[in-house]
Amino acid sequence: MRVGLLGLGRIGAFHAATLAAHPLVDELIVADPVRTSPYGRPGDPFEADAVVIATPTGTHADLIIAACERGIPAFCEKPVAGTVAETVKVLESRGDNRVQIGFQRRFDPGYVAAAAALRAGELGELHRVHMVTADPAPPPAEYLPLSGGIFRDCHIHDFDILRWVTGREVVSVYACGANRGAAVFAEAGDVDNSAALLTLDDGTLATLQGSRYNGGGYDVRMELAGTRRTQAVGLSPRAPLHSAEQPETGAEPWPDFVTRFEAAYRAEIDAFLTSESSPCTIEDALEALYVAEAADLSLREGRPVEVAEVRR
């Protein structure tokens, strides 16, 4: 098949290499206003049989709609759009077209194994979940005013994987945050350290921590505490944790999200090219966005927020 790729930034360049090496891709058509790629040829990506969208967030909605109008299957990096209203508009415009949203943690072997263990009853009844997403360094200052804030930009991955692994919905969020680094976060109306308590629809409690300044390295983990056992995702020798009781392993910590989730990024592209249905839909992305909206509102108003308050 011919595949069109829009956007050749960091993740777009990674997708270009993945697509070019995929046995089902005969031709790769790339489009970026300022970057070039050694993979594929420049051209109109909508002339292809499928498109991969890795452009800035503000362009996602229009590009997904354009693909749907042409009847072209589309893969788009998260988010669908910057707001709930725009996301709903894209959902209503999708029709029968296949659209897959890039929440790559669903394809990470650790999260897949944890979900399978939970569903098989190996953990017993789930009572608690703990999640961490911490970047070693903040994004560029000019990106922050456009990011939507830490809960929409960063923790939306946690909200999606929480729903996917547990099979439950978040009903309420109590979030807080702090500014412990550069003033640019506060100037953008954002925080650089975050925490939240989430309640699921069966009463399970989930806690969340995040940081833009995790000096040890890129840290993404999930712990699922059941009545039989607790299962951890991301607790590998490369996790940026130092034990007070055990000697150091000598393994290099994960430096960034692309390195940590390289296999997952390749797997989600393979699923897009080979699946007849979407393993991560616009509806899924909207549900995660609702939780992010509730978390952001909770942060700003200093109170627990029911997810139902922000639904459209």
Tab-separated table of C-alpha atoms in Angstrom:
chain	number	residue	atom	x	y	z
A	1	MET	CA	0.000	0.000	0.000
A	2	ARG	CA	0.928	3.664	-0.278
A	3	VAL	CA	1.053	5.539	3.028
A	4	GLY	CA	1.108	9.298	3.499
A	5	LEU	CA	2.920	10.798	6.491
A	6	LEU	CA	2.199	14.343	7.636
A	7	GLY	CA	4.781	15.826	9.973
A	8	LEU	CA	8.470	14.992	10.340
A	9	GLY	CA	9.189	16.153	13.873
A	10	ARG	CA	10.656	13.803	16.439
A	11	ILE	CA	7.874	11.222	16.470
A	12	GLY	CA	7.082	11.800	12.796
A	13	ALA	CA	10.666	10.972	11.843
A	14	PHE	CA	10.451	7.807	13.918
A	15	HIS	CA	7.202	6.822	12.189
A	16	ALA	CA	8.826	7.488	8.797
A	17	ALA	CA	11.542	4.924	9.495
A	18	THR	CA	8.975	2.431	10.810
A	19	LEU	CA	6.700	2.844	7.795
A	20	ALA	CA	9.519	2.653	5.272
A	21	ALA	CA	10.663	-0.665	6.758
A	22	HIS	CA	7.183	-2.194	7.008
A	23	PRO	CA	6.607	-5.063	4.548
A	24	LEU	CA	3.096	-3.823	3.649
A	25	VAL	CA	4.270	-0.337	2.639
A	26	ASP	CA	5.257	-0.090	-1.018
A	27	GLU	CA	5.560	3.690	-1.094
A	28	LEU	CA	5.825	6.398	1.550
A	29	ILE	CA	4.745	9.962	0.721
A	30	VAL	CA	5.944	12.553	3.236
A	31	ALA	CA	4.862	16.146	3.841
A	32	ASP	CA	6.380	18.719	6.182
A	33	PRO	CA	6.758	22.475	5.562
A	34	VAL	CA	10.305	22.692	6.934
A	35	ARG	CA	11.760	19.182	7.321
A	36	THR	CA	12.852	16.483	4.897
A	37	SER	CA	13.274	12.756	5.361
A	38	PRO	CA	15.565	10.118	3.845
A	39	TYR	CA	12.507	7.870	3.795
A	40	GLY	CA	9.813	8.239	1.158
A	41	ARG	CA	9.248	11.024	-1.334
A	42	PRO	CA	7.684	14.477	-0.960
A	43	GLY	CA	4.142	14.813	-2.249
A	44	ASP	CA	0.482	14.945	-1.372
A	45	PRO	CA	-0.076	12.425	1.468
A	46	PHE	CA	-3.797	12.286	0.714
A	47	GLU	CA	-2.977	10.528	-2.569
A	48	ALA	CA	-2.106	7.483	-0.458
A	49	ASP	CA	-4.184	4.528	0.734
A	50	ALA	CA	-3.759	5.523	4.398
A	51	VAL	CA	-2.330	8.491	6.293
A	52	VAL	CA	-0.317	8.912	9.477
A	53	ILE	CA	-0.690	12.323	11.135
A	54	ALA	CA	2.195	13.507	13.321
A	55	THR	CA	1.782	17.267	12.953
A	56	PRO	CA	1.277	19.843	15.763
A	57	THR	CA	-1.859	19.407	17.881
A	58	GLY	CA	-3.674	22.388	16.402
A	59	THR	CA	-3.758	20.742	12.967
A	60	HIS	CA	-5.009	17.288	14.008
A	61	ALA	CA	-8.764	17.897	13.807
A	62	ASP	CA	-8.741	19.348	10.292
A	63	LEU	CA	-6.408	16.664	8.977
A	64	ILE	CA	-8.454	13.807	10.436
A	65	ILE	CA	-11.621	15.306	8.945
A	66	ALA	CA	-9.869	15.699	5.580
A	67	ALA	CA	-8.900	12.016	5.625
A	68	CYS	CA	-12.430	10.982	6.562
A	69	GLU	CA	-13.941	13.078	3.764
A	70	ARG	CA	-11.705	11.207	1.322
A	71	GLY	CA	-12.446	7.815	2.869
A	72	ILE	CA	-8.786	7.267	3.791
A	73	PRO	CA	-7.953	5.356	7.023
A	74	ALA	CA	-6.072	7.654	9.387
A	75	PHE	CA	-3.685	7.201	12.279
A	76	CYS	CA	-3.212	10.354	14.355
A	77	GLU	CA	-0.983	11.046	17.304
A	78	LYS	CA	-2.858	12.134	20.414
A	79	PRO	CA	-4.797	14.301	20.957
A	80	VAL	CA	-7.612	14.318	18.414
A	81	ALA	CA	-7.958	18.048	19.093
A	82	GLY	CA	-7.164	20.609	21.748
A	83	THR	CA	-10.697	20.884	23.141
A	84	VAL	CA	-13.682	18.688	23.878
A	85	ALA	CA	-15.832	20.607	21.391
A	86	GLU	CA	-13.341	20.074	18.555
A	87	THR	CA	-12.963	16.399	19.450
A	88	VAL	CA	-16.730	15.915	19.341
A	89	LYS	CA	-16.792	17.651	15.941
A	90	VAL	CA	-14.200	15.214	14.591
A	91	LEU	CA	-16.150	12.282	16.028
A	92	GLU	CA	-19.325	13.462	14.322
A	93	SER	CA	-17.434	13.903	11.025
A	94	ARG	CA	-15.773	10.480	11.055
A	95	GLY	CA	-18.640	8.509	9.525
A	96	ASP	CA	-17.606	4.915	8.831
A	97	ASN	CA	-13.962	5.826	8.305
A	98	ARG	CA	-11.332	4.002	10.376
A	99	VAL	CA	-9.374	6.334	12.655
A	100	GLN	CA	-6.773	5.178	15.180
A	101	ILE	CA	-5.409	7.521	17.860
A	102	GLY	CA	-1.827	7.149	19.057
A	103	PHE	CA	-1.946	6.085	22.692
A	104	GLN	CA	1.099	3.858	22.401
A	105	ARG	CA	1.072	2.500	25.957
A	106	ARG	CA	-1.723	0.120	24.912
A	107	PHE	CA	0.912	-1.670	22.811
A	108	ASP	CA	3.701	-1.783	25.412
A	109	PRO	CA	4.397	-5.393	26.509
A	110	GLY	CA	4.271	-4.487	30.196
A	111	TYR	CA	0.850	-2.846	30.063
A	112	VAL	CA	-0.459	-5.644	27.832
A	113	ALA	CA	0.728	-8.262	30.352
A	114	ALA	CA	-0.745	-6.358	33.294
A	115	ALA	CA	-4.129	-6.039	31.595
A	116	ALA	CA	-4.121	-9.753	30.779
A	117	ALA	CA	-3.205	-10.717	34.342
A	118	LEU	CA	-5.958	-8.541	35.770
A	119	ARG	CA	-8.575	-9.932	33.401
A	120	ALA	CA	-7.479	-13.511	34.143
A	121	GLY	CA	-8.049	-12.979	37.865
A	122	GLU	CA	-4.378	-13.380	38.768
A	123	LEU	CA	-4.391	-10.182	40.829
A	124	GLY	CA	-7.674	-10.926	42.544
A	125	GLU	CA	-10.047	-8.006	43.016
A	126	LEU	CA	-8.407	-4.714	42.110
A	127	HIS	CA	-8.390	-2.203	44.980
A	128	ARG	CA	-5.714	0.378	44.152
A	129	VAL	CA	-3.718	1.718	41.200
A	130	HIS	CA	-0.704	4.021	41.233
A	131	MET	CA	0.712	5.761	38.155
A	132	VAL	CA	3.775	7.903	37.475
A	133	THR	CA	4.685	9.922	34.400
A	134	ALA	CA	7.778	12.068	34.849
A	135	ASP	CA	9.867	13.741	32.165
A	136	PRO	CA	13.581	14.314	32.776
A	137	ALA	CA	13.417	17.837	31.319
A	138	PRO	CA	10.605	20.230	30.413
A	139	PRO	CA	9.417	20.844	26.852
A	140	PRO	CA	10.430	24.052	25.042
A	141	ALA	CA	9.039	27.207	26.650
A	142	GLU	CA	7.215	28.224	23.474
A	143	TYR	CA	5.292	24.926	23.518
A	144	LEU	CA	3.767	25.352	26.973
A	145	PRO	CA	1.035	27.913	26.141
A	146	LEU	CA	-0.137	25.569	23.355
A	147	SER	CA	0.096	22.322	25.327
A	148	GLY	CA	-3.221	22.511	27.171
A	149	GLY	CA	-1.512	21.976	30.514
A	150	ILE	CA	0.125	18.972	32.132
A	151	PHE	CA	-3.074	16.949	32.541
A	152	ARG	CA	-4.149	17.266	28.893
A	153	ASP	CA	-0.673	17.084	27.391
A	154	CYS	CA	1.141	14.583	29.593
A	155	HIS	CA	-1.232	12.719	31.915
A	156	ILE	CA	-3.834	12.028	29.246
A	157	HIS	CA	-1.695	8.948	28.542
A	158	ASP	CA	-2.214	7.846	32.147
A	159	PHE	CA	-5.954	8.435	31.910
A	160	ASP	CA	-6.194	6.368	28.731
A	161	ILE	CA	-4.101	3.459	29.991
A	162	LEU	CA	-5.973	3.439	33.306
A	163	ARG	CA	-9.255	2.919	31.428
A	164	TRP	CA	-7.723	0.348	29.078
A	165	VAL	CA	-5.945	-1.796	31.681
A	166	THR	CA	-8.738	-1.788	34.283
A	167	GLY	CA	-11.726	-1.755	31.934
A	168	ARG	CA	-13.331	0.809	34.252
A	169	GLU	CA	-14.310	4.470	33.904
A	170	VAL	CA	-13.082	7.368	36.037
A	171	VAL	CA	-15.970	9.072	37.839
A	172	SER	CA	-14.166	11.738	39.886
A	173	VAL	CA	-10.801	13.503	40.099
A	174	TYR	CA	-9.114	15.565	42.804
A	175	ALA	CA	-5.960	17.127	41.353
A	176	CYS	CA	-3.282	19.473	42.596
A	177	GLY	CA	-0.019	20.870	41.295
A	178	ALA	CA	3.021	22.955	42.126
A	179	ASN	CA	5.554	25.143	40.377
A	180	ARG	CA	9.050	24.122	41.452
A	181	GLY	CA	11.008	25.026	38.312
A	182	ALA	CA	11.140	27.744	35.689
A	183	ALA	CA	8.665	30.624	35.902
A	184	VAL	CA	7.472	29.898	32.356
A	185	PHE	CA	5.078	27.208	33.628
A	186	ALA	CA	3.242	29.589	35.951
A	187	GLU	CA	3.299	32.267	33.248
A	188	ALA	CA	1.558	29.784	30.920
A	189	GLY	CA	-1.017	28.952	33.610
A	190	ASP	CA	0.469	25.493	34.093
A	191	VAL	CA	2.302	23.511	36.786
A	192	ASP	CA	5.479	21.471	36.539
A	193	ASN	CA	4.681	18.941	39.284
A	194	SER	CA	1.326	17.219	39.602
A	195	ALA	CA	-0.653	14.752	41.676
A	196	ALA	CA	-4.197	13.450	41.563
A	197	LEU	CA	-6.587	11.030	43.221
A	198	LEU	CA	-9.031	9.348	40.868
A	199	THR	CA	-12.022	7.204	41.781
A	200	LEU	CA	-13.181	4.535	39.347
A	201	ASP	CA	-16.786	3.491	38.824
A	202	ASP	CA	-16.358	0.366	40.972
A	203	GLY	CA	-14.760	2.239	43.875
A	204	THR	CA	-11.152	1.453	42.971
A	205	LEU	CA	-8.794	4.274	43.981
A	206	ALA	CA	-6.036	5.436	41.645
A	207	THR	CA	-3.243	7.860	42.446
A	208	LEU	CA	-1.135	9.764	39.939
A	209	GLN	CA	2.129	11.679	40.167
A	210	GLY	CA	3.953	13.641	37.501
A	211	SER	CA	6.856	15.975	36.934
A	212	ARG	CA	8.528	17.957	34.191
A	213	TYR	CA	11.818	17.898	36.149
A	214	ASN	CA	12.598	14.266	36.983
A	215	GLY	CA	16.367	14.485	37.130
A	216	GLY	CA	16.920	10.722	37.254
A	217	GLY	CA	15.491	10.092	33.794
A	218	TYR	CA	12.233	9.300	32.031
A	219	ASP	CA	9.944	7.512	34.491
A	220	VAL	CA	6.634	5.897	33.506
A	221	ARG	CA	5.171	3.232	35.799
A	222	MET	CA	1.892	1.670	36.891
A	223	GLU	CA	1.158	-0.461	39.947
A	224	LEU	CA	-2.000	-2.566	40.217
A	225	ALA	CA	-2.759	-3.718	43.767
A	226	GLY	CA	-5.240	-6.569	44.004
A	227	THR	CA	-6.397	-8.894	46.757
A	228	ARG	CA	-4.027	-11.635	45.560
A	229	ARG	CA	-0.951	-9.746	44.381
A	230	THR	CA	0.416	-6.438	43.130
A	231	GLN	CA	1.701	-6.146	39.572
A	232	ALA	CA	4.053	-3.378	38.441
A	233	VAL	CA	4.620	-2.042	34.932
A	234	GLY	CA	7.846	-0.205	34.131
A	235	LEU	CA	9.829	-1.535	37.086
A	236	SER	CA	12.812	-2.584	34.981
A	237	PRO	CA	16.536	-2.045	35.582
A	238	ARG	CA	16.224	1.078	33.386
A	239	ALA	CA	13.588	2.690	35.590
A	240	PRO	CA	15.182	5.808	37.147
A	241	LEU	CA	14.838	4.524	40.707
A	242	HIS	CA	17.588	4.036	43.289
A	243	SER	CA	16.980	1.437	45.962
A	244	ALA	CA	18.210	2.109	49.502
A	245	GLU	CA	18.494	-1.644	50.104
A	246	GLN	CA	19.775	-3.084	46.815
A	247	PRO	CA	23.015	-2.394	44.891
A	248	GLU	CA	22.833	-0.437	41.670
A	249	THR	CA	22.339	-2.436	38.474
A	250	GLY	CA	24.473	-0.140	36.341
A	251	ALA	CA	21.747	0.103	33.700
A	252	GLU	CA	21.267	3.464	32.016
A	253	PRO	CA	17.897	5.074	32.876
A	254	TRP	CA	15.424	5.710	30.075
A	255	PRO	CA	16.394	9.080	28.533
A	256	ASP	CA	13.089	9.910	26.820
A	257	PHE	CA	9.674	8.649	25.731
A	258	VAL	CA	10.731	7.517	22.251
A	259	THR	CA	13.440	5.225	23.631
A	260	ARG	CA	11.181	3.880	26.393
A	261	PHE	CA	8.283	3.087	24.066
A	262	GLU	CA	10.120	2.268	20.836
A	263	ALA	CA	8.586	-1.224	20.541
A	264	ALA	CA	5.120	0.115	21.377
A	265	TYR	CA	5.325	2.812	18.701
A	266	ARG	CA	6.247	0.208	16.098
A	267	ALA	CA	3.466	-2.118	17.280
A	268	GLU	CA	0.757	0.544	17.049
A	269	ILE	CA	1.757	1.383	13.471
A	270	ASP	CA	1.691	-2.300	12.599
A	271	ALA	CA	-1.799	-2.557	14.114
A	272	PHE	CA	-2.933	0.414	12.035
A	273	LEU	CA	-1.650	-1.159	8.833
A	274	THR	CA	-2.974	-4.647	9.519
A	275	SER	CA	-6.202	-4.238	11.522
A	276	GLU	CA	-9.671	-3.873	10.059
A	277	SER	CA	-10.919	-2.017	13.150
A	278	SER	CA	-9.317	0.613	15.342
A	279	PRO	CA	-7.721	-0.566	18.609
A	280	CYS	CA	-7.876	3.001	19.951
A	281	THR	CA	-10.795	5.064	18.726
A	282	ILE	CA	-11.813	8.702	18.795
A	283	GLU	CA	-14.335	7.705	21.471
A	284	ASP	CA	-11.465	6.374	23.606
A	285	ALA	CA	-9.525	9.597	23.148
A	286	LEU	CA	-12.586	11.636	24.097
A	287	GLU	CA	-13.070	9.673	27.325
A	288	ALA	CA	-9.434	10.299	28.310
A	289	LEU	CA	-9.871	13.978	27.465
A	290	TYR	CA	-12.920	14.204	29.723
A	291	VAL	CA	-10.785	12.960	32.630
A	292	ALA	CA	-8.061	15.481	31.747
A	293	GLU	CA	-10.659	18.259	31.643
A	294	ALA	CA	-11.934	17.235	35.076
A	295	ALA	CA	-8.387	17.147	36.450
A	296	ASP	CA	-7.595	20.594	35.068
A	297	LEU	CA	-10.815	22.018	36.530
A	298	SER	CA	-10.035	20.411	39.875
A	299	LEU	CA	-6.558	21.926	39.863
A	300	ARG	CA	-7.902	25.400	39.155
A	301	GLU	CA	-10.824	25.303	41.594
A	302	GLY	CA	-9.169	23.275	44.353
A	303	ARG	CA	-11.978	20.736	44.704
A	304	PRO	CA	-12.960	17.226	43.625
A	305	VAL	CA	-14.638	17.257	40.209
A	306	GLU	CA	-17.065	14.665	38.873
A	307	VAL	CA	-16.213	13.707	35.295
A	308	ALA	CA	-19.906	14.093	34.515
A	309	GLU	CA	-19.494	17.862	35.074
A	310	VAL	CA	-17.336	18.248	31.954
A	311	ARG	CA	-19.151	15.886	29.594
A	312	ARG	CA	-20.786	17.335	26.485
